[in-house]
């Protein structure tokens, strides 16, 4: 790894900051390491103090044991009371020293201390018997004296072993403490070397970057002034070289943007003109079916969409019924009577919320419903066809390009949907007016035919015939009550006239 590229970043300030940060991190890491190692010194120091204290207590125990040996021998020779007290004092001093050694023993001395304790207890018992014996010694007393001296020798052996073990522990602890001190010293030296190296590398790297940045700044100034022909020199593969390459890429994009801006404006103008023309043509169509067909075909062809279709609410206002669609898929869906529930999919959501729904990438939308007849759909827009708060239907447009539909398409289709809503209202109003006119003409015709008759029977036959013809029924009857018969029998008498064949028949 090149040390000059160690400190990444897009600016000299970042590089210098990175250098100081790394130095700081090294200092902190090594300081932390030194701190933790120095913390280990205290337990070792405590252990050294403990072992040293144990050695002192062992020495006291050894001295007390030697004094016991000498005082016991004097007592046995002289039988003086003063020597009796000295022996007892020696035993007490040995017991005190052993008690101090047992307070916080090291692991390796547990067995030895246990042996010392057992031997000392036996020694105290035996010496107690000897001290209580009168001046005349028996054979048993001689055996006790021999056992006492054997115990004293055992005590000395155990003391030597305890002293050796404690001394070994002390030496080991001192070596470990010395090793920690050496590590701290070595780490301090390494820290100094690293800081010095980083300082040198930072100085060299900063100087190189300053020269490169100066050249890059001059190029950027020329580009800002409008000289898009300038090219920044790419002298390295580091971040400065990447920045120079980015400047060159940006300059190229600016050139391309300027060259294509007029074409994009022309395309947008053409799209708006096409939208205006589609809206104008829609305003002249008064048949709803023709209107829907014309809308989807014009929208799909004019803007080169993958597919377009329109849903209109059914008579119940609960389901969206497909009213028109482009291509073979549209014809198949129409033949199936394809429907969608309110709130279902993009179309249902647009109808329910009365707001456009744009999905630039259908694979990322959980609410998008795939259609097997339109497998190439990659983006989709559903725009409500509404008059104020009243939703009449939904204009749905699909494209086979991810992010092929944008907010510009939403705005364009919203404008078209408004025109479609007006055209639908006009077509429905025209149809309703035409139906009313046909009904009025039919009523007028029937009334005229009835007025031209001269008898009641002829009027009834004409009414039945004309109503049957107007309603498309196969048979029409008119039933009257005969006043005379009704009075005589108390029941209505039907008088029927049939107009099933539109020629009339005799009364039945």
Tab-separated table of C-alpha atoms in Angstrom:
chain	number	residue	atom	x	y	z
A	1	UNK	CA	0.000	0.000	0.000
A	2	UNK	CA	1.366	3.403	-0.991
A	3	UNK	CA	1.913	5.460	2.147
A	4	UNK	CA	1.166	8.632	0.196
A	5	UNK	CA	-2.353	7.343	-0.417
A	6	UNK	CA	-2.882	6.377	3.200
A	7	UNK	CA	-5.057	9.349	4.047
A	8	UNK	CA	-8.131	9.309	1.834
A	9	UNK	CA	-10.537	12.180	1.315
A	10	UNK	CA	-11.487	14.825	-1.251
A	11	UNK	CA	-9.590	17.718	0.387
A	12	UNK	CA	-6.267	18.603	1.942
A	13	UNK	CA	-8.117	19.554	5.096
A	14	UNK	CA	-9.584	16.073	5.237
A	15	UNK	CA	-6.169	14.524	4.656
A	16	UNK	CA	-4.531	16.556	7.409
A	17	UNK	CA	-7.442	15.848	9.739
A	18	UNK	CA	-7.148	12.154	8.912
A	19	UNK	CA	-3.424	12.220	9.662
A	20	UNK	CA	-3.963	13.838	13.045
A	21	UNK	CA	-6.842	11.483	13.719
A	22	UNK	CA	-4.684	8.452	13.005
A	23	UNK	CA	-1.885	9.846	15.173
A	24	UNK	CA	-4.394	10.477	17.940
A	25	UNK	CA	-5.802	6.976	17.590
A	26	UNK	CA	-2.313	5.465	17.766
A	27	UNK	CA	-1.528	7.552	20.833
A	28	UNK	CA	-4.810	6.580	22.475
A	29	UNK	CA	-4.396	2.900	21.636
A	30	UNK	CA	-0.826	2.738	22.901
A	31	UNK	CA	-1.695	4.885	25.923
A	32	UNK	CA	-4.586	2.545	26.671
A	33	UNK	CA	-2.283	-0.455	26.250
A	34	UNK	CA	0.282	1.159	28.563
A	35	UNK	CA	-2.423	2.014	31.049
A	36	UNK	CA	-3.757	-1.532	31.166
A	37	UNK	CA	-0.265	-2.957	31.425
A	38	UNK	CA	0.638	-0.495	34.143
A	39	UNK	CA	-2.517	-1.506	35.964
A	40	UNK	CA	-1.099	-5.011	35.982
A	41	UNK	CA	1.948	-3.708	37.825
A	42	UNK	CA	-0.071	-3.035	40.987
A	43	UNK	CA	-1.159	-6.670	41.478
A	44	UNK	CA	2.439	-7.734	40.906
A	45	UNK	CA	3.647	-5.085	43.365
A	46	UNK	CA	1.080	-6.276	45.906
A	47	UNK	CA	2.256	-9.827	45.317
A	48	UNK	CA	5.900	-8.833	45.764
A	49	UNK	CA	5.039	-7.045	49.012
A	50	UNK	CA	3.073	-10.084	50.145
A	51	UNK	CA	5.875	-12.493	49.268
A	52	UNK	CA	8.416	-10.229	50.988
A	53	UNK	CA	6.209	-10.124	54.081
A	54	UNK	CA	5.931	-13.914	53.958
A	55	UNK	CA	9.715	-14.207	53.791
A	56	UNK	CA	9.980	-11.994	56.892
A	57	UNK	CA	7.417	-14.139	58.706
A	58	UNK	CA	9.222	-17.314	57.591
A	59	UNK	CA	12.449	-15.860	58.962
A	60	UNK	CA	10.679	-15.115	62.259
A	61	UNK	CA	9.296	-18.634	62.309
A	62	UNK	CA	12.781	-20.019	61.613
A	63	UNK	CA	14.359	-17.905	64.346
A	64	UNK	CA	11.650	-18.895	66.804
A	65	UNK	CA	12.216	-22.565	65.915
A	66	UNK	CA	16.005	-22.242	66.449
A	67	UNK	CA	15.381	-20.421	69.739
A	68	UNK	CA	13.001	-23.207	70.790
A	69	UNK	CA	15.681	-25.781	70.045
A	70	UNK	CA	18.242	-23.954	72.182
A	71	UNK	CA	15.863	-23.054	75.036
A	72	UNK	CA	14.464	-26.572	75.203
A	73	UNK	CA	17.966	-27.990	75.422
A	74	UNK	CA	18.827	-25.595	78.317
A	75	UNK	CA	15.600	-26.497	80.090
A	76	UNK	CA	16.345	-30.183	79.797
A	77	UNK	CA	19.859	-29.653	81.211
A	78	UNK	CA	19.164	-27.110	83.946
A	79	UNK	CA	15.411	-27.482	84.638
A	80	UNK	CA	15.214	-23.749	85.304
A	81	UNK	CA	11.871	-21.959	85.447
A	82	UNK	CA	13.209	-19.125	83.282
A	83	UNK	CA	13.910	-21.617	80.491
A	84	UNK	CA	10.449	-23.093	80.860
A	85	UNK	CA	8.986	-19.620	80.125
A	86	UNK	CA	11.411	-19.124	77.199
A	87	UNK	CA	10.263	-22.374	75.618
A	88	UNK	CA	6.633	-21.332	75.952
A	89	UNK	CA	7.424	-17.914	74.460
A	90	UNK	CA	9.224	-19.590	71.544
A	91	UNK	CA	6.188	-21.775	70.871
A	92	UNK	CA	3.896	-18.716	70.977
A	93	UNK	CA	6.184	-16.819	68.589
A	94	UNK	CA	6.120	-19.771	66.193
A	95	UNK	CA	2.318	-19.926	66.400
A	96	UNK	CA	2.031	-16.158	65.719
A	97	UNK	CA	4.353	-16.325	62.713
A	98	UNK	CA	2.501	-19.312	61.282
A	99	UNK	CA	-0.839	-17.536	61.749
A	100	UNK	CA	0.437	-14.562	59.733
A	101	UNK	CA	1.629	-16.896	56.985
A	102	UNK	CA	-1.801	-18.555	56.803
A	103	UNK	CA	-3.802	-15.327	56.377
A	104	UNK	CA	-3.244	-14.917	52.612
A	105	UNK	CA	-1.081	-17.790	51.404
A	106	UNK	CA	0.002	-18.304	47.807
A	107	UNK	CA	-1.431	-21.373	46.115
A	108	UNK	CA	1.796	-23.362	46.104
A	109	UNK	CA	2.253	-23.116	49.894
A	110	UNK	CA	-1.071	-24.530	51.091
A	111	UNK	CA	0.358	-28.045	51.566
A	112	UNK	CA	3.479	-26.771	53.364
A	113	UNK	CA	1.519	-24.499	55.713
A	114	UNK	CA	-0.840	-27.339	56.513
A	115	UNK	CA	2.168	-29.541	57.369
A	116	UNK	CA	3.671	-26.780	59.536
A	117	UNK	CA	0.390	-26.316	61.375
A	118	UNK	CA	0.031	-30.048	62.059
A	119	UNK	CA	3.673	-30.375	63.186
A	120	UNK	CA	3.414	-27.292	65.422
A	121	UNK	CA	0.285	-28.590	67.114
A	122	UNK	CA	1.997	-31.913	67.811
A	123	UNK	CA	5.086	-30.093	69.004
A	124	UNK	CA	3.049	-27.950	71.420
A	125	UNK	CA	1.369	-31.004	72.880
A	126	UNK	CA	4.632	-32.918	73.338
A	127	UNK	CA	6.554	-29.974	74.796
A	128	UNK	CA	3.637	-29.312	77.141
A	129	UNK	CA	3.996	-32.853	78.491
A	130	UNK	CA	7.756	-32.432	78.883
A	131	UNK	CA	7.366	-29.121	80.731
A	132	UNK	CA	4.873	-30.706	83.114
A	133	UNK	CA	7.209	-33.648	83.889
A	134	UNK	CA	9.203	-33.536	87.119
A	135	UNK	CA	12.983	-33.458	87.218
A	136	UNK	CA	13.234	-37.219	86.994
A	137	UNK	CA	12.752	-38.341	83.425
A	138	UNK	CA	11.342	-41.703	82.560
A	139	UNK	CA	11.750	-43.753	79.441
A	140	UNK	CA	8.493	-42.287	78.039
A	141	UNK	CA	9.827	-38.809	78.642
A	142	UNK	CA	12.972	-39.616	76.707
A	143	UNK	CA	10.822	-40.848	73.859
A	144	UNK	CA	8.846	-37.573	73.947
A	145	UNK	CA	12.079	-35.573	73.829
A	146	UNK	CA	13.262	-37.561	70.810
A	147	UNK	CA	9.850	-36.993	69.124
A	148	UNK	CA	10.073	-33.260	69.904
A	149	UNK	CA	13.468	-32.975	68.255
A	150	UNK	CA	12.171	-34.916	65.283
A	151	UNK	CA	9.263	-32.422	65.022
A	152	UNK	CA	11.692	-29.513	65.290
A	153	UNK	CA	13.724	-30.975	62.408
A	154	UNK	CA	10.487	-31.455	60.426
A	155	UNK	CA	9.574	-27.830	61.130
A	156	UNK	CA	12.951	-26.664	59.841
A	157	UNK	CA	12.629	-28.768	56.689
A	158	UNK	CA	9.128	-27.410	55.998
A	159	UNK	CA	10.349	-23.881	56.691
A	160	UNK	CA	13.185	-24.305	54.185
A	161	UNK	CA	10.712	-25.625	51.605
A	162	UNK	CA	8.286	-22.750	52.313
A	163	UNK	CA	11.102	-20.224	52.071
A	164	UNK	CA	12.228	-21.675	48.722
A	165	UNK	CA	8.692	-21.684	47.264
A	166	UNK	CA	8.021	-18.115	48.402
A	167	UNK	CA	11.348	-16.922	47.054
A	168	UNK	CA	10.642	-18.567	43.689
A	169	UNK	CA	7.226	-16.857	43.544
A	170	UNK	CA	8.862	-13.548	44.396
A	171	UNK	CA	11.433	-13.951	41.608
A	172	UNK	CA	8.728	-14.913	39.078
A	173	UNK	CA	6.603	-11.896	40.010
A	174	UNK	CA	9.600	-9.585	39.737
A	175	UNK	CA	10.396	-10.962	36.249
A	176	UNK	CA	6.806	-10.410	35.078
A	177	UNK	CA	6.838	-6.885	36.429
A	178	UNK	CA	10.103	-6.231	34.620
A	179	UNK	CA	8.599	-7.620	31.383
A	180	UNK	CA	5.662	-5.214	31.657
A	181	UNK	CA	8.040	-2.310	32.127
A	182	UNK	CA	9.968	-3.400	29.031
A	183	UNK	CA	6.708	-3.611	27.026
A	184	UNK	CA	5.665	-0.132	28.077
A	185	UNK	CA	9.048	1.225	27.076
A	186	UNK	CA	8.921	-0.577	23.695
A	187	UNK	CA	5.418	0.701	22.997
A	188	UNK	CA	6.475	4.242	23.787
A	189	UNK	CA	9.370	3.936	21.337
A	190	UNK	CA	7.036	2.481	18.663
A	191	UNK	CA	4.574	5.322	19.241
A	192	UNK	CA	7.301	7.900	18.719
A	193	UNK	CA	8.434	6.210	15.490
A	194	UNK	CA	4.880	5.932	14.119
A	195	UNK	CA	4.050	9.559	14.885
A	196	UNK	CA	7.257	10.680	13.183
A	197	UNK	CA	6.563	8.561	10.074
A	198	UNK	CA	2.981	9.794	9.805
A	199	UNK	CA	4.100	13.402	10.155
A	200	UNK	CA	6.621	12.983	7.323
A	201	UNK	CA	4.164	11.156	5.069
A	202	UNK	CA	1.465	13.755	5.739
A	203	UNK	CA	3.794	16.593	4.815
A	204	UNK	CA	4.831	14.945	1.540
A	205	UNK	CA	1.278	13.936	0.615
A	206	UNK	CA	-0.124	17.383	1.395
A	207	UNK	CA	2.468	19.085	-0.756
A	208	UNK	CA	1.694	16.827	-3.723
A	209	UNK	CA	-2.065	17.286	-3.344
A	210	UNK	CA	-1.733	21.059	-3.096
A	211	UNK	CA	-0.004	21.193	-6.488
A	212	UNK	CA	-2.581	18.888	-8.069
A	213	UNK	CA	-5.500	20.768	-6.527
A	214	UNK	CA	-4.112	24.068	-7.807
A	215	UNK	CA	-4.188	22.739	-11.366
A	216	UNK	CA	-7.657	21.318	-10.874
A	217	UNK	CA	-8.900	24.617	-9.435
A	218	UNK	CA	-7.723	26.512	-12.514
A	219	UNK	CA	-9.533	24.034	-14.767
A	220	UNK	CA	-12.721	24.273	-12.713
A	221	UNK	CA	-12.572	28.077	-12.859
A	222	UNK	CA	-12.346	27.974	-16.657
A	223	UNK	CA	-15.266	25.526	-16.865
A	224	UNK	CA	-17.342	27.745	-14.566
A	225	UNK	CA	-16.627	30.677	-16.864
A	226	UNK	CA	-18.185	28.705	-19.735
A	227	UNK	CA	-15.187	27.069	-21.378
A	228	UNK	CA	-16.629	23.562	-21.668
A	229	UNK	CA	-13.758	22.481	-23.911
A	230	UNK	CA	-11.323	22.434	-20.990
A	231	UNK	CA	-10.273	18.996	-19.693
A	232	UNK	CA	-8.848	18.447	-16.227
A	233	UNK	CA	-5.605	16.415	-16.244
A	234	UNK	CA	-5.947	13.019	-14.552
A	235	UNK	CA	-2.487	12.457	-13.081
A	236	UNK	CA	-3.175	9.748	-10.525
A	237	UNK	CA	-5.571	6.987	-9.572
A	238	UNK	CA	-6.296	8.392	-6.140
A	239	UNK	CA	-9.246	10.534	-5.087
A	240	UNK	CA	-7.757	13.659	-6.735
A	241	UNK	CA	-7.608	11.779	-10.019
A	242	UNK	CA	-11.183	10.615	-9.426
A	243	UNK	CA	-12.210	14.234	-8.838
A	244	UNK	CA	-10.532	15.309	-12.080
A	245	UNK	CA	-12.283	12.491	-13.948
A	246	UNK	CA	-15.580	13.595	-12.358
A	247	UNK	CA	-14.969	17.142	-13.590
A	248	UNK	CA	-14.390	15.809	-17.076
A	249	UNK	CA	-17.520	13.669	-16.861
A	250	UNK	CA	-19.531	16.642	-15.604
A	251	UNK	CA	-18.255	18.805	-18.445
A	252	UNK	CA	-19.243	16.123	-20.948
A	253	UNK	CA	-22.693	15.861	-19.408
A	254	UNK	CA	-23.114	19.622	-19.593
A	255	UNK	CA	-22.172	19.566	-23.266
A	256	UNK	CA	-24.635	16.718	-23.883
A	257	UNK	CA	-27.330	18.495	-21.877
A	258	UNK	CA	-26.949	21.688	-23.838
A	259	UNK	CA	-26.949	19.770	-27.128
A	260	UNK	CA	-30.069	17.787	-26.243
A	261	UNK	CA	-31.979	20.489	-24.372
A	262	UNK	CA	-33.558	21.890	-27.532
A	263	UNK	CA	-34.575	18.402	-28.630
A	264	UNK	CA	-36.136	17.710	-25.234
A	265	UNK	CA	-38.012	21.001	-25.388
A	266	UNK	CA	-39.219	20.108	-28.865
A	267	UNK	CA	-40.347	16.658	-27.696
A	268	UNK	CA	-42.190	18.151	-24.744
A	269	UNK	CA	-43.842	20.727	-26.984
A	270	UNK	CA	-44.901	17.948	-29.339
A	271	UNK	CA	-46.333	15.965	-26.418
A	272	UNK	CA	-48.338	18.961	-25.235
A	273	UNK	CA	-49.555	19.630	-28.753
A	274	UNK	CA	-50.585	15.987	-29.082
A	275	UNK	CA	-52.408	16.193	-25.764
A	276	UNK	CA	-54.240	19.288	-26.924
A	277	UNK	CA	-55.212	17.591	-30.170
A	278	UNK	CA	-56.463	14.505	-28.333
A	279	UNK	CA	-58.508	16.688	-26.000
A	280	UNK	CA	-59.959	18.586	-28.946
A	281	UNK	CA	-60.981	15.393	-30.716
A	282	UNK	CA	-62.532	13.980	-27.545
A	283	UNK	CA	-64.758	17.009	-27.174
A	284	UNK	CA	-66.520	16.127	-30.471
A	285	UNK	CA	-67.424	12.512	-29.532
A	286	UNK	CA	-70.866	12.006	-27.965
A	287	UNK	CA	-70.986	8.192	-27.856
A	288	UNK	CA	-69.522	6.792	-24.616
A	289	UNK	CA	-68.205	3.547	-26.095
A	290	UNK	CA	-66.593	5.350	-29.017
A	291	UNK	CA	-65.212	7.951	-26.609
A	292	UNK	CA	-63.523	5.346	-24.369
A	293	UNK	CA	-62.090	3.477	-27.364
A	294	UNK	CA	-60.764	6.678	-28.881
A	295	UNK	CA	-59.161	7.773	-25.591
A	296	UNK	CA	-57.154	4.592	-24.967
A	297	UNK	CA	-56.059	4.293	-28.584
A	298	UNK	CA	-55.011	7.926	-28.867
A	299	UNK	CA	-53.186	7.956	-25.504
A	300	UNK	CA	-51.324	4.734	-26.258
A	301	UNK	CA	-50.260	5.693	-29.777
A	302	UNK	CA	-49.593	9.392	-29.152
A	303	UNK	CA	-47.212	8.826	-26.237
A	304	UNK	CA	-45.919	5.374	-27.207
A	305	UNK	CA	-47.079	3.698	-24.000
A	306	UNK	CA	-47.032	-0.070	-23.608
A	307	UNK	CA	-50.746	-0.285	-22.797
A	308	UNK	CA	-53.698	1.915	-21.834
A	309	UNK	CA	-57.193	1.127	-20.620
A	310	UNK	CA	-60.153	2.796	-18.911
A	311	UNK	CA	-62.349	1.533	-16.072
A	312	UNK	CA	-65.795	3.010	-15.362
A	313	UNK	CA	-67.979	2.429	-12.319
A	314	UNK	CA	-70.879	0.028	-12.804
A	315	UNK	CA	-74.480	0.953	-12.002
A	316	UNK	CA	-74.024	0.017	-8.325
A	317	UNK	CA	-70.978	2.273	-7.957
A	318	UNK	CA	-69.110	-0.499	-6.128
A	319	UNK	CA	-67.027	-2.109	-8.883
A	320	UNK	CA	-64.902	-0.758	-11.686
A	321	UNK	CA	-65.789	-2.342	-15.013
A	322	UNK	CA	-63.242	-2.233	-17.822
A	323	UNK	CA	-64.754	-0.119	-20.618
A	324	UNK	CA	-61.881	0.013	-23.105
A	325	UNK	CA	-58.316	-1.196	-23.617
A	326	UNK	CA	-55.642	-1.287	-26.293
A	327	UNK	CA	-54.315	-4.270	-28.179
A	328	UNK	CA	-55.161	-7.939	-27.892
A	329	UNK	CA	-54.909	-7.818	-24.097
A	330	UNK	CA	-57.533	-5.086	-23.972
A	331	UNK	CA	-59.928	-7.034	-26.215
A	332	UNK	CA	-59.483	-10.171	-24.102
A	333	UNK	CA	-60.178	-8.300	-20.876
A	334	UNK	CA	-63.237	-6.646	-22.395
A	335	UNK	CA	-64.560	-10.006	-23.563
A	336	UNK	CA	-64.138	-11.386	-20.035
A	337	UNK	CA	-65.987	-8.440	-18.507
A	338	UNK	CA	-62.935	-7.662	-16.370
A	339	UNK	CA	-63.776	-5.917	-13.062
A	340	UNK	CA	-61.924	-4.507	-10.080
A	341	UNK	CA	-63.194	-3.764	-6.591
A	342	UNK	CA	-62.824	-0.307	-5.095
A	343	UNK	CA	-59.461	0.010	-3.337
A	344	UNK	CA	-57.945	-3.043	-5.054
A	345	UNK	CA	-54.655	-2.520	-6.884
A	346	UNK	CA	-53.448	0.769	-8.325
A	347	UNK	CA	-56.690	1.369	-10.220
A	348	UNK	CA	-58.854	0.704	-7.174
A	349	UNK	CA	-56.617	2.906	-5.020
A	350	UNK	CA	-56.833	5.805	-7.486
A	351	UNK	CA	-60.649	5.470	-7.595
A	352	UNK	CA	-60.965	5.255	-3.821
A	353	UNK	CA	-58.670	8.207	-3.054
A	354	UNK	CA	-59.547	10.317	-6.122
A	355	UNK	CA	-55.811	10.900	-6.558
A	356	UNK	CA	-53.282	9.707	-9.145
A	357	UNK	CA	-51.069	6.735	-8.272
A	358	UNK	CA	-47.590	6.494	-9.820
A	359	UNK	CA	-45.427	3.371	-9.571
A	360	UNK	CA	-42.109	3.889	-11.353
A	361	UNK	CA	-40.980	0.310	-10.651
A	362	UNK	CA	-43.791	-2.217	-10.265
A	363	UNK	CA	-41.452	-4.832	-8.807
A	364	UNK	CA	-40.959	-2.630	-5.737
A	365	UNK	CA	-44.662	-1.957	-5.008
A	366	UNK	CA	-46.458	-4.491	-2.807
A	367	UNK	CA	-49.920	-3.230	-3.840
A	368	UNK	CA	-49.311	-3.660	-7.556
A	369	UNK	CA	-51.372	-6.463	-9.148
A	370	UNK	CA	-49.665	-8.205	-12.094
A	371	UNK	CA	-51.738	-9.037	-15.171
A	372	UNK	CA	-50.744	-12.217	-17.050
A	373	UNK	CA	-51.925	-10.608	-20.306
A	374	UNK	CA	-49.459	-7.729	-19.795
A	375	UNK	CA	-46.244	-9.460	-18.682
A	376	UNK	CA	-43.905	-6.655	-19.744
A	377	UNK	CA	-45.366	-3.985	-17.455
A	378	UNK	CA	-42.546	-2.296	-15.527
A	379	UNK	CA	-44.177	1.013	-14.520
A	380	UNK	CA	-47.783	2.161	-14.202
A	381	UNK	CA	-49.939	5.242	-13.613
A	382	UNK	CA	-53.587	5.178	-12.517
A	383	UNK	CA	-55.355	8.558	-12.848
A	384	UNK	CA	-58.936	9.109	-11.602
A	385	UNK	CA	-61.489	10.397	-14.118
A	386	UNK	CA	-63.509	12.684	-11.911
A	387	UNK	CA	-65.733	15.737	-11.773
A	388	UNK	CA	-64.879	17.399	-8.477
A	389	UNK	CA	-65.391	14.761	-5.769
A	390	UNK	CA	-67.364	12.447	-8.084
A	391	UNK	CA	-65.162	9.706	-9.541
A	392	UNK	CA	-66.483	8.366	-12.849
A	393	UNK	CA	-63.672	5.931	-13.546
A	394	UNK	CA	-59.910	5.513	-13.902
A	395	UNK	CA	-57.491	5.997	-16.796
A	396	UNK	CA	-54.677	3.441	-16.419
A	397	UNK	CA	-51.438	3.618	-18.416
A	398	UNK	CA	-48.609	1.052	-18.343
A	399	UNK	CA	-45.080	1.077	-19.740
A	400	UNK	CA	-42.551	-1.694	-20.325
A	401	UNK	CA	-39.617	0.408	-19.043
A	402	UNK	CA	-38.615	0.782	-15.399
A	403	UNK	CA	-39.151	4.460	-14.474
A	404	UNK	CA	-40.545	4.944	-17.970
A	405	UNK	CA	-43.414	6.877	-16.383
A	406	UNK	CA	-42.675	10.031	-14.383
A	407	UNK	CA	-44.452	12.923	-12.729
A	408	UNK	CA	-44.549	14.671	-16.100
A	409	UNK	CA	-46.692	11.795	-17.395
A	410	UNK	CA	-48.922	12.112	-14.321
A	411	UNK	CA	-49.499	15.818	-15.000
A	412	UNK	CA	-50.201	15.119	-18.667
A	413	UNK	CA	-52.634	12.278	-17.953
A	414	UNK	CA	-54.387	14.306	-15.240
A	415	UNK	CA	-55.114	16.983	-17.831
A	416	UNK	CA	-56.396	14.349	-20.258
A	417	UNK	CA	-58.480	12.672	-17.533
A	418	UNK	CA	-60.199	15.989	-16.845
A	419	UNK	CA	-61.060	16.301	-20.531
A	420	UNK	CA	-62.277	12.689	-20.572
A	421	UNK	CA	-64.515	13.359	-17.554
A	422	UNK	CA	-66.088	16.333	-19.329
A	423	UNK	CA	-66.489	14.325	-22.523
A	424	UNK	CA	-68.097	11.441	-20.590
A	425	UNK	CA	-70.541	13.817	-18.934
A	426	UNK	CA	-71.360	15.341	-22.326
A	427	UNK	CA	-71.873	11.900	-23.898
A	428	UNK	CA	-74.079	10.742	-21.041
A	429	UNK	CA	-76.063	13.980	-21.126
A	430	UNK	CA	-76.504	13.655	-24.872
A	431	UNK	CA	-77.650	10.029	-24.530
A	432	UNK	CA	-80.117	10.966	-21.791
A	433	UNK	CA	-81.480	13.865	-23.838
A	434	UNK	CA	-81.809	11.647	-26.906
A	435	UNK	CA	-83.698	9.019	-24.872
A	436	UNK	CA	-86.019	11.666	-23.496
A	437	UNK	CA	-86.666	12.963	-27.014
A	438	UNK	CA	-87.404	9.431	-28.262
A	439	UNK	CA	-89.808	8.839	-25.374
A	440	UNK	CA	-91.596	12.116	-25.993
A	441	UNK	CA	-91.843	11.351	-29.719
A	442	UNK	CA	-93.223	7.889	-28.956
A	443	UNK	CA	-95.801	9.298	-26.520
A	444	UNK	CA	-96.807	11.928	-29.052
A	445	UNK	CA	-97.177	9.286	-31.775
A	446	UNK	CA	-99.322	7.023	-29.558
A	447	UNK	CA	-101.482	9.953	-28.485
A	448	UNK	CA	-102.014	10.976	-32.117
A	449	UNK	CA	-102.989	7.416	-33.114
A	450	UNK	CA	-105.486	7.173	-30.240
A	451	UNK	CA	-106.996	10.537	-31.106
A	452	UNK	CA	-107.623	9.345	-34.691
A	453	UNK	CA	-109.881	6.466	-33.500
A	454	UNK	CA	-113.722	6.804	-33.297
A	455	UNK	CA	-114.639	4.081	-30.805
A	456	UNK	CA	-113.501	3.012	-27.386
A	457	UNK	CA	-112.635	-0.437	-28.688
A	458	UNK	CA	-110.524	1.004	-31.473
A	459	UNK	CA	-108.796	3.356	-29.029
A	460	UNK	CA	-107.985	0.464	-26.707
A	461	UNK	CA	-106.713	-1.685	-29.556
A	462	UNK	CA	-104.568	1.182	-30.841
A	463	UNK	CA	-103.165	1.873	-27.338
A	464	UNK	CA	-102.357	-1.804	-26.767
A	465	UNK	CA	-100.776	-2.184	-30.185
A	466	UNK	CA	-98.629	0.945	-29.968
A	467	UNK	CA	-97.513	0.272	-26.380
A	468	UNK	CA	-96.569	-3.292	-27.276
A	469	UNK	CA	-94.642	-2.070	-30.281
A	470	UNK	CA	-92.859	0.623	-28.221
A	471	UNK	CA	-92.037	-1.689	-25.316
A	472	UNK	CA	-91.202	-4.687	-27.518
A	473	UNK	CA	-93.674	-6.963	-25.691
A	474	UNK	CA	-95.345	-9.981	-27.392
A	475	UNK	CA	-98.742	-9.373	-25.850
A	476	UNK	CA	-100.540	-6.408	-24.324
A	477	UNK	CA	-103.947	-6.516	-22.571
A	478	UNK	CA	-106.348	-3.841	-21.401
A	479	UNK	CA	-108.973	-4.997	-18.837
A	480	UNK	CA	-112.093	-2.881	-18.119
A	481	UNK	CA	-115.027	-3.328	-15.773
A	482	UNK	CA	-118.560	-3.376	-17.191
A	483	UNK	CA	-120.733	-1.193	-14.923
A	484	UNK	CA	-123.966	-3.120	-15.736
A	485	UNK	CA	-122.505	-6.538	-15.112
A	486	UNK	CA	-120.685	-5.361	-12.040
A	487	UNK	CA	-123.900	-4.111	-10.498
A	488	UNK	CA	-125.778	-7.326	-11.287
A	489	UNK	CA	-123.142	-9.809	-10.126
A	490	UNK	CA	-120.986	-7.741	-7.817
A	491	UNK	CA	-117.823	-8.741	-9.783
A	492	UNK	CA	-115.755	-6.899	-12.462
A	493	UNK	CA	-116.171	-8.149	-16.025
A	494	UNK	CA	-112.896	-8.164	-17.951
A	495	UNK	CA	-112.870	-6.900	-21.509
A	496	UNK	CA	-109.600	-7.909	-23.124
A	497	UNK	CA	-107.924	-6.631	-26.215
A	498	UNK	CA	-104.830	-8.334	-27.595
A	499	UNK	CA	-102.137	-6.640	-29.633
A	500	UNK	CA	-99.629	-9.470	-29.685
A	501	UNK	CA	-99.575	-9.620	-33.488
A	502	UNK	CA	-99.965	-5.862	-33.815
A	503	UNK	CA	-103.238	-6.456	-35.717
A	504	UNK	CA	-105.604	-6.633	-32.784
A	505	UNK	CA	-108.313	-9.273	-32.026
A	506	UNK	CA	-111.929	-9.453	-31.076
A	507	UNK	CA	-112.991	-8.956	-27.526
A	508	UNK	CA	-112.783	-12.034	-25.411
